[in-house]
PDB file of N, CA and C in Angstrom:
ATOM      1  N   MET A   1     108.711 136.418 130.552  1.00  0.00           N
ATOM      2  CA  MET A   1     107.531 137.493 130.792  1.00  0.00           C
ATOM      3  C   MET A   1     106.947 136.614 131.303  1.00  0.00           C
ATOM      4  N   PHE A   2     106.943 135.568 129.672  1.00  0.00           N
ATOM      5  CA  PHE A   2     104.780 134.609 131.069  1.00  0.00           C
ATOM      6  C   PHE A   2     105.641 133.275 130.685  1.00  0.00           C
ATOM      7  N   SER A   3     106.218 132.517 131.201  1.00  0.00           N
ATOM      8  CA  SER A   3     106.692 131.973 131.459  1.00  0.00           C
ATOM      9  C   SER A   3     107.040 132.047 132.761  1.00  0.00           C
ATOM     10  N   THR A   4     106.527 131.666 134.269  1.00  0.00           N
ATOM     11  CA  THR A   4     106.739 131.770 135.279  1.00  0.00           C
ATOM     12  C   THR A   4     106.444 130.439 135.779  1.00  0.00           C
ATOM     13  N   ASP A   5     106.765 130.193 137.449  1.00  0.00           N
ATOM     14  CA  ASP A   5     107.591 128.949 137.778  1.00  0.00           C
ATOM     15  C   ASP A   5     105.390 128.605 137.960  1.00  0.00           C
ATOM     16  N   LYS A   6     104.895 129.110 138.301  1.00  0.00           N
ATOM     17  CA  LYS A   6     103.114 129.430 137.978  1.00  0.00           C
ATOM     18  C   LYS A   6     102.546 128.103 137.655  1.00  0.00           C
ATOM     19  N   ASN A   7     102.888 128.871 136.660  1.00  0.00           N
ATOM     20  CA  ASN A   7     102.754 128.863 134.520  1.00  0.00           C
ATOM     21  C   ASN A   7     103.382 127.492 134.703  1.00  0.00           C
ATOM     22  N   ILE A   8     104.353 126.933 134.646  1.00  0.00           N
ATOM     23  CA  ILE A   8     105.289 126.067 134.262  1.00  0.00           C
ATOM     24  C   ILE A   8     104.675 124.332 135.484  1.00  0.00           C
ATOM     25  N   GLU A   9     103.957 124.685 137.196  1.00  0.00           N
ATOM     26  CA  GLU A   9     103.603 124.017 137.884  1.00  0.00           C
ATOM     27  C   GLU A   9     102.274 123.766 136.881  1.00  0.00           C
ATOM     28  N   THR A  10     101.245 125.143 136.400  1.00  0.00           N
ATOM     29  CA  THR A  10     100.167 124.369 135.844  1.00  0.00           C
ATOM     30  C   THR A  10      99.526 123.441 134.435  1.00  0.00           C
ATOM     31  N   ILE A  11     100.729 124.129 133.735  1.00  0.00           N
ATOM     32  CA  ILE A  11     101.482 123.321 132.701  1.00  0.00           C
ATOM     33  C   ILE A  11     101.516 122.206 132.702  1.00  0.00           C
ATOM     34  N   GLY A  12     102.165 121.209 134.060  1.00  0.00           N
ATOM     35  CA  GLY A  12     102.327 120.376 134.229  1.00  0.00           C
ATOM     36  C   GLY A  12     101.695 119.307 135.017  1.00  0.00           C
ATOM     37  N   GLN A  13     101.059 119.565 136.359  1.00  0.00           N
ATOM     38  CA  GLN A  13      99.861 119.751 135.765  1.00  0.00           C
ATOM     39  C   GLN A  13      98.045 119.047 135.438  1.00  0.00           C
ATOM     40  N   LEU A  14      97.819 120.043 133.937  1.00  0.00           N
ATOM     41  CA  LEU A  14      97.548 120.002 132.510  1.00  0.00           C
ATOM     42  C   LEU A  14      97.945 118.272 132.415  1.00  0.00           C
ATOM     43  N   VAL A  15      99.414 117.977 131.816  1.00  0.00           N
ATOM     44  CA  VAL A  15      99.642 117.472 131.093  1.00  0.00           C
ATOM     45  C   VAL A  15      99.387 115.947 131.755  1.00  0.00           C
ATOM     46  N   GLU A  16      99.666 116.149 133.458  1.00  0.00           N
ATOM     47  CA  GLU A  16      99.798 114.601 134.084  1.00  0.00           C
ATOM     48  C   GLU A  16      98.277 114.815 133.933  1.00  0.00           C
ATOM     49  N   VAL A  17      97.326 115.303 133.749  1.00  0.00           N
ATOM     50  CA  VAL A  17      95.207 115.098 133.757  1.00  0.00           C
ATOM     51  C   VAL A  17      95.276 114.505 132.842  1.00  0.00           C
ATOM     52  N   LEU A  18      96.201 115.146 131.561  1.00  0.00           N
ATOM     53  CA  LEU A  18      95.787 115.299 130.671  1.00  0.00           C
ATOM     54  C   LEU A  18      96.118 113.121 130.364  1.00  0.00           C
ATOM     55  N   LYS A  19      97.348 112.811 130.405  1.00  0.00           N
ATOM     56  CA  LYS A  19      97.790 111.629 130.122  1.00  0.00           C
ATOM     57  C   LYS A  19      96.859 110.642 130.843  1.00  0.00           C
ATOM     58  N   HIS A  20      96.735 111.407 132.716  1.00  0.00           N
ATOM     59  CA  HIS A  20      95.482 110.324 132.910  1.00  0.00           C
ATOM     60  C   HIS A  20      93.580 109.742 132.341  1.00  0.00           C
ATOM     61  N   TYR A  21      93.517 110.773 131.725  1.00  0.00           N
ATOM     62  CA  TYR A  21      92.687 111.062 131.010  1.00  0.00           C
ATOM     63  C   TYR A  21      92.793 109.819 129.902  1.00  0.00           C
ATOM     64  N   ILE A  22      93.503 109.468 129.418  1.00  0.00           N
ATOM     65  CA  ILE A  22      93.910 109.318 128.132  1.00  0.00           C
ATOM     66  C   ILE A  22      94.026 108.030 128.562  1.00  0.00           C
ATOM     67  N   GLY A  23      94.462 107.746 130.249  1.00  0.00           N
ATOM     68  CA  GLY A  23      94.354 106.036 129.416  1.00  0.00           C
ATOM     69  C   GLY A  23      93.030 105.909 130.718  1.00  0.00           C
ATOM     70  N   LEU A  24      92.476 106.177 130.493  1.00  0.00           N
ATOM     71  CA  LEU A  24      90.857 106.199 131.478  1.00  0.00           C
ATOM     72  C   LEU A  24      89.776 105.784 129.943  1.00  0.00           C
ATOM     73  N   GLN A  25      90.043 106.765 129.723  1.00  0.00           N
ATOM     74  CA  GLN A  25      89.530 106.185 127.594  1.00  0.00           C
ATOM     75  C   GLN A  25      89.992 105.557 127.194  1.00  0.00           C
ATOM     76  N   ASN A  26      91.059 104.912 126.594  1.00  0.00           N
ATOM     77  CA  ASN A  26      91.700 103.778 126.901  1.00  0.00           C
ATOM     78  C   ASN A  26      91.083 102.379 127.565  1.00  0.00           C
ATOM     79  N   GLU A  27      91.103 101.906 129.370  1.00  0.00           N
ATOM     80  CA  GLU A  27      90.631 101.148 129.157  1.00  0.00           C
ATOM     81  C   GLU A  27      89.761 100.981 129.268  1.00  0.00           C
ATOM     82  N   TYR A  28      89.050 102.614 128.894  1.00  0.00           N
ATOM     83  CA  TYR A  28      87.359 102.295 129.079  1.00  0.00           C
ATOM     84  C   TYR A  28      86.923 101.703 127.065  1.00  0.00           C
ATOM     85  N   LEU A  29      87.869 101.996 126.103  1.00  0.00           N
ATOM     86  CA  LEU A  29      86.978 101.591 125.287  1.00  0.00           C
ATOM     87  C   LEU A  29      87.615 100.007 124.702  1.00  0.00           C
ATOM     88  N   ARG A  30      89.470  99.649 126.072  1.00  0.00           N
ATOM     89  CA  ARG A  30      88.597  98.063 126.289  1.00  0.00           C
ATOM     90  C   ARG A  30      87.852  97.358 126.562  1.00  0.00           C
ATOM     91  N   LEU A  31      87.547  97.806 127.654  1.00  0.00           N
ATOM     92  CA  LEU A  31      85.923  97.470 128.730  1.00  0.00           C
ATOM     93  C   LEU A  31      85.140  97.693 127.306  1.00  0.00           C
ATOM     94  N   ASP A  32      84.779  98.380 126.739  1.00  0.00           N
ATOM     95  CA  ASP A  32      82.831  97.970 125.953  1.00  0.00           C
ATOM     96  C   ASP A  32      82.928  97.002 124.951  1.00  0.00           C
ATOM     97  N   VAL A  33      84.796  96.903 124.481  1.00  0.00           N
ATOM     98  CA  VAL A  33      84.761  95.884 123.675  1.00  0.00           C
ATOM     99  C   VAL A  33      85.124  94.876 124.265  1.00  0.00           C
ATOM    100  N   ILE A  34      85.283  94.435 125.855  1.00  0.00           N
ATOM    101  CA  ILE A  34      85.656  92.987 126.069  1.00  0.00           C
ATOM    102  C   ILE A  34      83.396  92.348 126.437  1.00  0.00           C
ATOM    103  N   GLU A  35      82.924  93.931 126.526  1.00  0.00           N
ATOM    104  CA  GLU A  35      81.646  93.953 126.850  1.00  0.00           C
ATOM    105  C   GLU A  35      81.150  93.261 125.551  1.00  0.00           C
ATOM    106  N   LYS A  36      81.323  93.950 124.958  1.00  0.00           N
ATOM    107  CA  LYS A  36      80.781  93.552 122.852  1.00  0.00           C
ATOM    108  C   LYS A  36      81.075  92.713 122.607  1.00  0.00           C
ATOM    109  N   VAL A  37      82.107  92.286 122.980  1.00  0.00           N
ATOM    110  CA  VAL A  37      82.720  90.193 122.386  1.00  0.00           C
ATOM    111  C   VAL A  37      81.525  89.877 123.297  1.00  0.00           C
ATOM    112  N   VAL A  38      81.719  89.822 124.823  1.00  0.00           N
ATOM    113  CA  VAL A  38      80.989  88.854 125.139  1.00  0.00           C
ATOM    114  C   VAL A  38      79.803  88.445 124.973  1.00  0.00           C
ATOM    115  N   ARG A  39      79.008  90.043 124.566  1.00  0.00           N
ATOM    116  CA  ARG A  39      77.624  89.710 124.432  1.00  0.00           C
ATOM    117  C   ARG A  39      77.426  88.725 122.706  1.00  0.00           C
ATOM    118  N   LEU A  40      77.755  89.455 121.675  1.00  0.00           N
ATOM    119  CA  LEU A  40      78.424  88.833 120.655  1.00  0.00           C
ATOM    120  C   LEU A  40      78.157  86.754 121.039  1.00  0.00           C
ATOM    121  N   ILE A  41      79.525  86.370 121.586  1.00  0.00           N
ATOM    122  CA  ILE A  41      79.617  85.023 121.539  1.00  0.00           C
ATOM    123  C   ILE A  41      78.579  84.388 123.069  1.00  0.00           C
ATOM    124  N   THR A  42      77.940  85.333 123.903  1.00  0.00           N
ATOM    125  CA  THR A  42      76.258  84.558 124.439  1.00  0.00           C
ATOM    126  C   THR A  42      75.718  84.958 123.593  1.00  0.00           C
ATOM    127  N   ALA A  43      74.906  85.749 122.254  1.00  0.00           N
ATOM    128  CA  ALA A  43      73.889  85.732 121.887  1.00  0.00           C
ATOM    129  C   ALA A  43      74.235  84.411 120.825  1.00  0.00           C
ATOM    130  N   LEU A  44      74.966  84.070 119.866  1.00  0.00           N
ATOM    131  CA  LEU A  44      76.033  82.866 119.917  1.00  0.00           C
ATOM    132  C   LEU A  44      75.643  81.162 119.828  1.00  0.00           C
ATOM    133  N   THR A  45      76.483  81.946 121.431  1.00  0.00           N
ATOM    134  CA  THR A  45      75.629  80.106 121.750  1.00  0.00           C
ATOM    135  C   THR A  45      74.381  80.203 122.123  1.00  0.00           C
ATOM    136  N   ILE A  46      73.069  81.232 122.537  1.00  0.00           N
ATOM    137  CA  ILE A  46      72.195  80.955 122.708  1.00  0.00           C
ATOM    138  C   ILE A  46      71.238  80.410 121.425  1.00  0.00           C
ATOM    139  N   ALA A  47      71.787  81.184 120.152  1.00  0.00           N
ATOM    140  CA  ALA A  47      71.197  80.971 119.386  1.00  0.00           C
ATOM    141  C   ALA A  47      71.442  79.460 118.332  1.00  0.00           C
ATOM    142  N   ALA A  48      73.238  78.923 119.009  1.00  0.00           N
ATOM    143  CA  ALA A  48      73.622  77.606 118.540  1.00  0.00           C
ATOM    144  C   ALA A  48      72.539  76.583 119.196  1.00  0.00           C
ATOM    145  N   VAL A  49      72.060  76.860 120.309  1.00  0.00           N
ATOM    146  CA  VAL A  49      71.566  75.913 122.161  1.00  0.00           C
ATOM    147  C   VAL A  49      69.715  75.206 120.962  1.00  0.00           C
ATOM    148  N   ALA A  50      69.342  76.578 120.710  1.00  0.00           N
ATOM    149  CA  ALA A  50      68.490  76.969 119.682  1.00  0.00           C
ATOM    150  C   ALA A  50      67.663  76.426 119.180  1.00  0.00           C
ATOM    151  N   PHE A  51      68.156  76.883 117.780  1.00  0.00           N
ATOM    152  CA  PHE A  51      69.090  76.214 116.876  1.00  0.00           C
ATOM    153  C   PHE A  51      69.380  74.035 117.224  1.00  0.00           C
ATOM    154  N   LEU A  52      69.911  73.752 116.648  1.00  0.00           N
ATOM    155  CA  LEU A  52      70.000  72.200 118.494  1.00  0.00           C
ATOM    156  C   LEU A  52      69.318  71.574 118.010  1.00  0.00           C
ATOM    157  N   ILE A  53      68.059  72.221 119.401  1.00  0.00           N
ATOM    158  CA  ILE A  53      66.949  71.870 120.361  1.00  0.00           C
ATOM    159  C   ILE A  53      65.956  71.680 119.605  1.00  0.00           C
ATOM    160  N   ILE A  54      65.780  73.343 118.148  1.00  0.00           N
ATOM    161  CA  ILE A  54      64.941  72.776 117.564  1.00  0.00           C
ATOM    162  C   ILE A  54      64.909  71.776 116.055  1.00  0.00           C
ATOM    163  N   ILE A  55      65.882  71.509 115.430  1.00  0.00           N
ATOM    164  CA  ILE A  55      66.298  70.752 114.796  1.00  0.00           C
ATOM    165  C   ILE A  55      65.589  68.507 115.110  1.00  0.00           C
ATOM    166  N   ILE A  56      66.809  68.612 116.589  1.00  0.00           N
ATOM    167  CA  ILE A  56      65.869  67.893 116.609  1.00  0.00           C
ATOM    168  C   ILE A  56      64.360  68.318 117.151  1.00  0.00           C
ATOM    169  N   ILE A  57      63.297  68.723 117.427  1.00  0.00           N
ATOM    170  CA  ILE A  57      62.285  68.793 117.673  1.00  0.00           C
ATOM    171  C   ILE A  57      62.500  68.069 116.574  1.00  0.00           C
ATOM    172  N   PHE A  58      62.546  68.862 115.317  1.00  0.00           N
ATOM    173  CA  PHE A  58      62.062  68.566 113.365  1.00  0.00           C
ATOM    174  C   PHE A  58      62.351  67.245 113.588  1.00  0.00           C
ATOM    175  N   ILE A  59      62.895  66.609 114.135  1.00  0.00           N
ATOM    176  CA  ILE A  59      63.944  65.526 113.307  1.00  0.00           C
ATOM    177  C   ILE A  59      62.148  63.981 114.479  1.00  0.00           C
ATOM    178  N   TYR A  60      62.081  64.894 115.506  1.00  0.00           N
ATOM    179  CA  TYR A  60      60.762  63.727 115.876  1.00  0.00           C
ATOM    180  C   TYR A  60      59.684  63.686 115.056  1.00  0.00           C
ATOM    181  N   LEU A  61      58.644  65.281 115.030  1.00  0.00           N
ATOM    182  CA  LEU A  61      57.813  65.505 114.826  1.00  0.00           C
ATOM    183  C   LEU A  61      57.676  65.314 113.285  1.00  0.00           C
ATOM    184  N   SER A  62      58.514  65.128 112.629  1.00  0.00           N
ATOM    185  CA  SER A  62      58.717  64.382 111.073  1.00  0.00           C
ATOM    186  C   SER A  62      58.460  63.165 111.081  1.00  0.00           C
ATOM    187  N   PHE A  63      59.400  61.804 112.038  1.00  0.00           N
ATOM    188  CA  PHE A  63      59.226  60.880 112.831  1.00  0.00           C
ATOM    189  C   PHE A  63      57.325  60.906 112.705  1.00  0.00           C
ATOM    190  N   ALA A  64      56.983  61.520 113.442  1.00  0.00           N
ATOM    191  CA  ALA A  64      55.500  61.619 114.729  1.00  0.00           C
ATOM    192  C   ALA A  64      54.381  60.978 112.993  1.00  0.00           C
ATOM    193  N   ALA A  65      55.525  62.605 112.254  1.00  0.00           N
ATOM    194  CA  ALA A  65      53.643  62.541 111.209  1.00  0.00           C
ATOM    195  C   ALA A  65      54.365  61.942 109.732  1.00  0.00           C
ATOM    196  N   ALA A  66      55.131  61.489 109.744  1.00  0.00           N
ATOM    197  CA  ALA A  66      55.508  60.075 108.560  1.00  0.00           C
ATOM    198  C   ALA A  66      54.844  59.074 109.100  1.00  0.00           C
ATOM    199  N   TYR A  67      54.471  58.616 111.022  1.00  0.00           N
ATOM    200  CA  TYR A  67      54.108  56.866 110.748  1.00  0.00           C
ATOM    201  C   TYR A  67      52.528  57.739 111.420  1.00  0.00           C
ATOM    202  N   ALA A  68      52.429  58.462 111.420  1.00  0.00           N
ATOM    203  CA  ALA A  68      51.283  58.443 111.145  1.00  0.00           C
ATOM    204  C   ALA A  68      50.294  59.033 110.189  1.00  0.00           C
ATOM    205  N   MET A  69      51.026  59.300 109.020  1.00  0.00           N
ATOM    206  CA  MET A  69      50.276  59.145 107.597  1.00  0.00           C
ATOM    207  C   MET A  69      50.189  57.632 107.368  1.00  0.00           C
ATOM    208  N   ALA A  70      51.610  56.639 107.711  1.00  0.00           N
ATOM    209  CA  ALA A  70      51.957  55.243 106.993  1.00  0.00           C
ATOM    210  C   ALA A  70      50.427  55.233 106.707  1.00  0.00           C
ATOM    211  N   PRO A  71      50.008  54.837 108.219  1.00  0.00           N
ATOM    212  CA  PRO A  71      48.708  53.452 108.075  1.00  0.00           C
ATOM    213  C   PRO A  71      47.177  53.528 106.588  1.00  0.00           C
ATOM    214  N   ALA A  72      47.548  55.340 106.103  1.00  0.00           N
ATOM    215  CA  ALA A  72      46.840  55.298 105.383  1.00  0.00           C
ATOM    216  C   ALA A  72      47.479  55.392 103.666  1.00  0.00           C
ATOM    217  N   LEU A  73      48.268  56.078 103.909  1.00  0.00           N
ATOM    218  CA  LEU A  73      49.363  56.328 102.680  1.00  0.00           C
ATOM    219  C   LEU A  73      49.978  55.346 102.812  1.00  0.00           C
ATOM    220  N   GLY A  74      51.377  54.028 103.771  1.00  0.00           N
ATOM    221  CA  GLY A  74      52.032  53.681 103.122  1.00  0.00           C
ATOM    222  C   GLY A  74      53.236  53.795 104.133  1.00  0.00           C
ATOM    223  N   HIS A  75      53.873  53.652 103.826  1.00  0.00           N
ATOM    224  CA  HIS A  75      55.704  54.521 104.441  1.00  0.00           C
ATOM    225  C   HIS A  75      56.217  55.098 103.782  1.00  0.00           C
ATOM    226  N   PRO A  76      56.238  54.788 102.705  1.00  0.00           N
ATOM    227  CA  PRO A  76      57.627  54.799 101.541  1.00  0.00           C
ATOM    228  C   PRO A  76      56.673  57.049 101.179  1.00  0.00           C
ATOM    229  N   VAL A  77      54.932  56.491 101.058  1.00  0.00           N
ATOM    230  CA  VAL A  77      54.762  57.985 100.523  1.00  0.00           C
ATOM    231  C   VAL A  77      54.732  58.898 101.775  1.00  0.00           C
ATOM    232  N   ALA A  78      54.644  58.100 102.422  1.00  0.00           N
ATOM    233  CA  ALA A  78      54.003  59.552 103.670  1.00  0.00           C
ATOM    234  C   ALA A  78      55.761  60.116 103.991  1.00  0.00           C
ATOM    235  N   PHE A  79      56.919  59.459 104.607  1.00  0.00           N
ATOM    236  CA  PHE A  79      58.165  59.774 104.489  1.00  0.00           C
ATOM    237  C   PHE A  79      58.554  60.791 103.273  1.00  0.00           C
ATOM    238  N   LEU A  80      57.502  60.600 101.916  1.00  0.00           N
ATOM    239  CA  LEU A  80      58.044  61.412 100.570  1.00  0.00           C
ATOM    240  C   LEU A  80      57.336  62.421 101.360  1.00  0.00           C
ATOM    241  N   ILE A  81      56.538  62.133 101.848  1.00  0.00           N
ATOM    242  CA  ILE A  81      55.595  64.227 101.349  1.00  0.00           C
ATOM    243  C   ILE A  81      56.338  63.978 102.835  1.00  0.00           C
ATOM    244  N   VAL A  82      56.638  64.135 103.990  1.00  0.00           N
ATOM    245  CA  VAL A  82      57.640  64.751 105.079  1.00  0.00           C
ATOM    246  C   VAL A  82      58.860  65.430 104.602  1.00  0.00           C
ATOM    247  N   ALA A  83      59.341  65.048 103.313  1.00  0.00           N
ATOM    248  CA  ALA A  83      60.451  65.384 102.862  1.00  0.00           C
ATOM    249  C   ALA A  83      59.737  67.015 101.526  1.00  0.00           C
ATOM    250  N   ALA A  84      58.757  65.863 100.718  1.00  0.00           N
ATOM    251  CA  ALA A  84      58.304  67.460 100.325  1.00  0.00           C
ATOM    252  C   ALA A  84      58.381  68.982 101.257  1.00  0.00           C
ATOM    253  N   VAL A  85      57.635  68.951 102.120  1.00  0.00           N
ATOM    254  CA  VAL A  85      57.424  70.140 103.461  1.00  0.00           C
ATOM    255  C   VAL A  85      58.932  70.345 103.187  1.00  0.00           C
ATOM    256  N   TYR A  86      60.150  68.823 103.802  1.00  0.00           N
ATOM    257  CA  TYR A  86      60.768  70.470 103.520  1.00  0.00           C
ATOM    258  C   TYR A  86      61.566  71.113 102.371  1.00  0.00           C
ATOM    259  N   VAL A  87      61.557  70.141 102.302  1.00  0.00           N
ATOM    260  CA  VAL A  87      61.564  70.887 100.539  1.00  0.00           C
ATOM    261  C   VAL A  87      60.744  71.790  99.874  1.00  0.00           C
ATOM    262  N   LEU A  88      60.079  72.613 101.063  1.00  0.00           N
ATOM    263  CA  LEU A  88      59.757  73.398 100.144  1.00  0.00           C
ATOM    264  C   LEU A  88      59.655  74.388 100.968  1.00  0.00           C
ATOM    265  N   LEU A  89      59.992  73.773 102.346  1.00  0.00           N
ATOM    266  CA  LEU A  89      60.387  74.663 103.571  1.00  0.00           C
ATOM    267  C   LEU A  89      61.873  75.645 103.435  1.00  0.00           C
ATOM    268  N   PHE A  90      62.531  74.455 102.769  1.00  0.00           N
ATOM    269  CA  PHE A  90      64.367  74.810 102.306  1.00  0.00           C
ATOM    270  C   PHE A  90      63.881  76.159 100.796  1.00  0.00           C
ATOM    271  N   LEU A  91      63.441  75.630  99.868  1.00  0.00           N
ATOM    272  CA  LEU A  91      63.150  76.208  98.973  1.00  0.00           C
ATOM    273  C   LEU A  91      62.714  77.988  99.287  1.00  0.00           C
ATOM    274  N   LEU A  92      61.205  78.360 100.205  1.00  0.00           N
ATOM    275  CA  LEU A  92      60.955  79.476 100.845  1.00  0.00           C
ATOM    276  C   LEU A  92      62.134  79.851 101.772  1.00  0.00           C
ATOM    277  N   PHE A  93      62.849  78.778 102.069  1.00  0.00           N
ATOM    278  CA  PHE A  93      64.429  79.749 102.700  1.00  0.00           C
ATOM    279  C   PHE A  93      64.613  80.522 102.310  1.00  0.00           C
ATOM    280  N   LEU A  94      65.381  79.975 101.021  1.00  0.00           N
ATOM    281  CA  LEU A  94      66.308  80.780  99.374  1.00  0.00           C
ATOM    282  C   LEU A  94      65.342  81.624  99.012  1.00  0.00           C
ATOM    283  N   ILE A  95      64.436  81.829  99.118  1.00  0.00           N
ATOM    284  CA  ILE A  95      63.659  83.062  98.093  1.00  0.00           C
ATOM    285  C   ILE A  95      63.542  84.201  99.258  1.00  0.00           C
ATOM    286  N   PHE A  96      63.642  83.429 100.574  1.00  0.00           N
ATOM    287  CA  PHE A  96      63.212  84.767 101.430  1.00  0.00           C
ATOM    288  C   PHE A  96      64.531  84.763 102.789  1.00  0.00           C
ATOM    289  N   ARG A  97      65.761  84.556 101.923  1.00  0.00           N
ATOM    290  CA  ARG A  97      66.683  84.730 102.891  1.00  0.00           C
ATOM    291  C   ARG A  97      67.442  85.714 103.490  1.00  0.00           C
ATOM    292  N   LYS A  98      67.093  87.271 102.213  1.00  0.00           N
ATOM    293  CA  LYS A  98      67.162  88.161 103.127  1.00  0.00           C
ATOM    294  C   LYS A  98      66.197  88.579 103.589  1.00  0.00           C
ATOM    295  N   LYS A  99      64.827  88.240 103.969  1.00  0.00           N
ATOM    296  CA  LYS A  99      63.862  89.254 104.691  1.00  0.00           C
ATOM    297  C   LYS A  99      63.813  88.885 106.246  1.00  0.00           C
ATOM    298  N   TRP A 100      64.319  87.072 106.253  1.00  0.00           N
ATOM    299  CA  TRP A 100      63.804  86.354 107.030  1.00  0.00           C
ATOM    300  C   TRP A 100      65.681  86.238 107.924  1.00  0.00           C
ATOM    301  N   VAL A 101      66.578  86.305 107.946  1.00  0.00           N
ATOM    302  CA  VAL A 101      67.693  85.541 107.880  1.00  0.00           C
ATOM    303  C   VAL A 101      68.957  87.728 108.265  1.00  0.00           C
ATOM    304  N   GLU A 102      69.458  87.610 106.768  1.00  0.00           N
ATOM    305  CA  GLU A 102      70.760  89.064 107.234  1.00  0.00           C
ATOM    306  C   GLU A 102      69.757  90.359 107.580  1.00  0.00           C
ATOM    307  N   LYS A 103      68.828  90.616 107.278  1.00  0.00           N
ATOM    308  CA  LYS A 103      68.120  91.993 107.114  1.00  0.00           C
ATOM    309  C   LYS A 103      68.895  91.385 109.593  1.00  0.00           C
ATOM    310  N   PRO A 104      67.886  90.950 109.810  1.00  0.00           N
ATOM    311  CA  PRO A 104      67.398  90.372 111.102  1.00  0.00           C
ATOM    312  C   PRO A 104      68.855  90.880 112.149  1.00  0.00           C
ATOM    313  N   LEU A 105      69.471  89.733 111.256  1.00  0.00           N
ATOM    314  CA  LEU A 105      70.819  89.662 111.990  1.00  0.00           C
ATOM    315  C   LEU A 105      72.087  90.787 111.612  1.00  0.00           C
ATOM    316  N   VAL A 106      71.760  91.660 110.557  1.00  0.00           N
ATOM    317  CA  VAL A 106      72.611  93.033 110.034  1.00  0.00           C
ATOM    318  C   VAL A 106      72.353  94.232 111.668  1.00  0.00           C
ATOM    319  N   ARG A 107      70.498  94.209 111.697  1.00  0.00           N
ATOM    320  CA  ARG A 107      70.376  94.707 112.677  1.00  0.00           C
ATOM    321  C   ARG A 107      70.733  94.853 114.012  1.00  0.00           C
ATOM    322  N   PHE A 108      70.201  92.966 114.307  1.00  0.00           N
ATOM    323  CA  PHE A 108      70.881  92.341 115.542  1.00  0.00           C
ATOM    324  C   PHE A 108      72.909  93.351 115.907  1.00  0.00           C
ATOM    325  N   LEU A 109      73.877  92.215 115.432  1.00  0.00           N
ATOM    326  CA  LEU A 109      74.782  92.945 115.317  1.00  0.00           C
ATOM    327  C   LEU A 109      74.885  94.404 115.122  1.00  0.00           C
ATOM    328  N   ALA A 110      74.462  95.164 115.028  1.00  0.00           N
ATOM    329  CA  ALA A 110      74.508  97.062 114.200  1.00  0.00           C
ATOM    330  C   ALA A 110      74.137  96.823 116.084  1.00  0.00           C
ATOM    331  N   SER A 111      72.958  97.038 116.594  1.00  0.00           N
ATOM    332  CA  SER A 111      72.431  97.830 118.583  1.00  0.00           C
ATOM    333  C   SER A 111      73.376  96.942 118.578  1.00  0.00           C
ATOM    334  N   LEU A 112      73.744  95.684 119.026  1.00  0.00           N
ATOM    335  CA  LEU A 112      75.048  95.505 119.955  1.00  0.00           C
ATOM    336  C   LEU A 112      76.346  95.610 119.890  1.00  0.00           C
ATOM    337  N   LEU A 113      76.600  95.948 118.626  1.00  0.00           N
ATOM    338  CA  LEU A 113      77.755  96.429 118.748  1.00  0.00           C
ATOM    339  C   LEU A 113      77.848  98.338 119.424  1.00  0.00           C
ATOM    340  N   MET A 114      76.535  98.734 118.625  1.00  0.00           N
ATOM    341  CA  MET A 114      76.848 100.735 118.261  1.00  0.00           C
ATOM    342  C   MET A 114      76.091 101.021 119.985  1.00  0.00           C
ATOM    343  N   GLU A 115      75.779  99.889 120.568  1.00  0.00           N
ATOM    344  CA  GLU A 115      75.567 100.926 121.676  1.00  0.00           C
ATOM    345  C   GLU A 115      76.743 101.188 122.881  1.00  0.00           C
TER     346      GLU A 115
END
């Protein structure tokens, strides 16, 4: 009484549409994951290149500062002062690493992956 050819045909069409929808959702999910991975790799690459450039800049500035102080203090003392500045920066980094590195990185990755 309830199952007519029209009802069976409608249910069949509904099943086909549902299969198509699930396929599209699966493809959308894969594309979304690929986009996020590409954005993450791009951000890591940009950060790595920027980090290397900053390191090179610091090396040249360190030598310039040491050689600028050398006539007044002597080469060993000038290089020790530059080294002391780097030790101080390292200690500050260790003390504030959560505030300066971990929290911003977690926020960046969360915003990247939650979009």
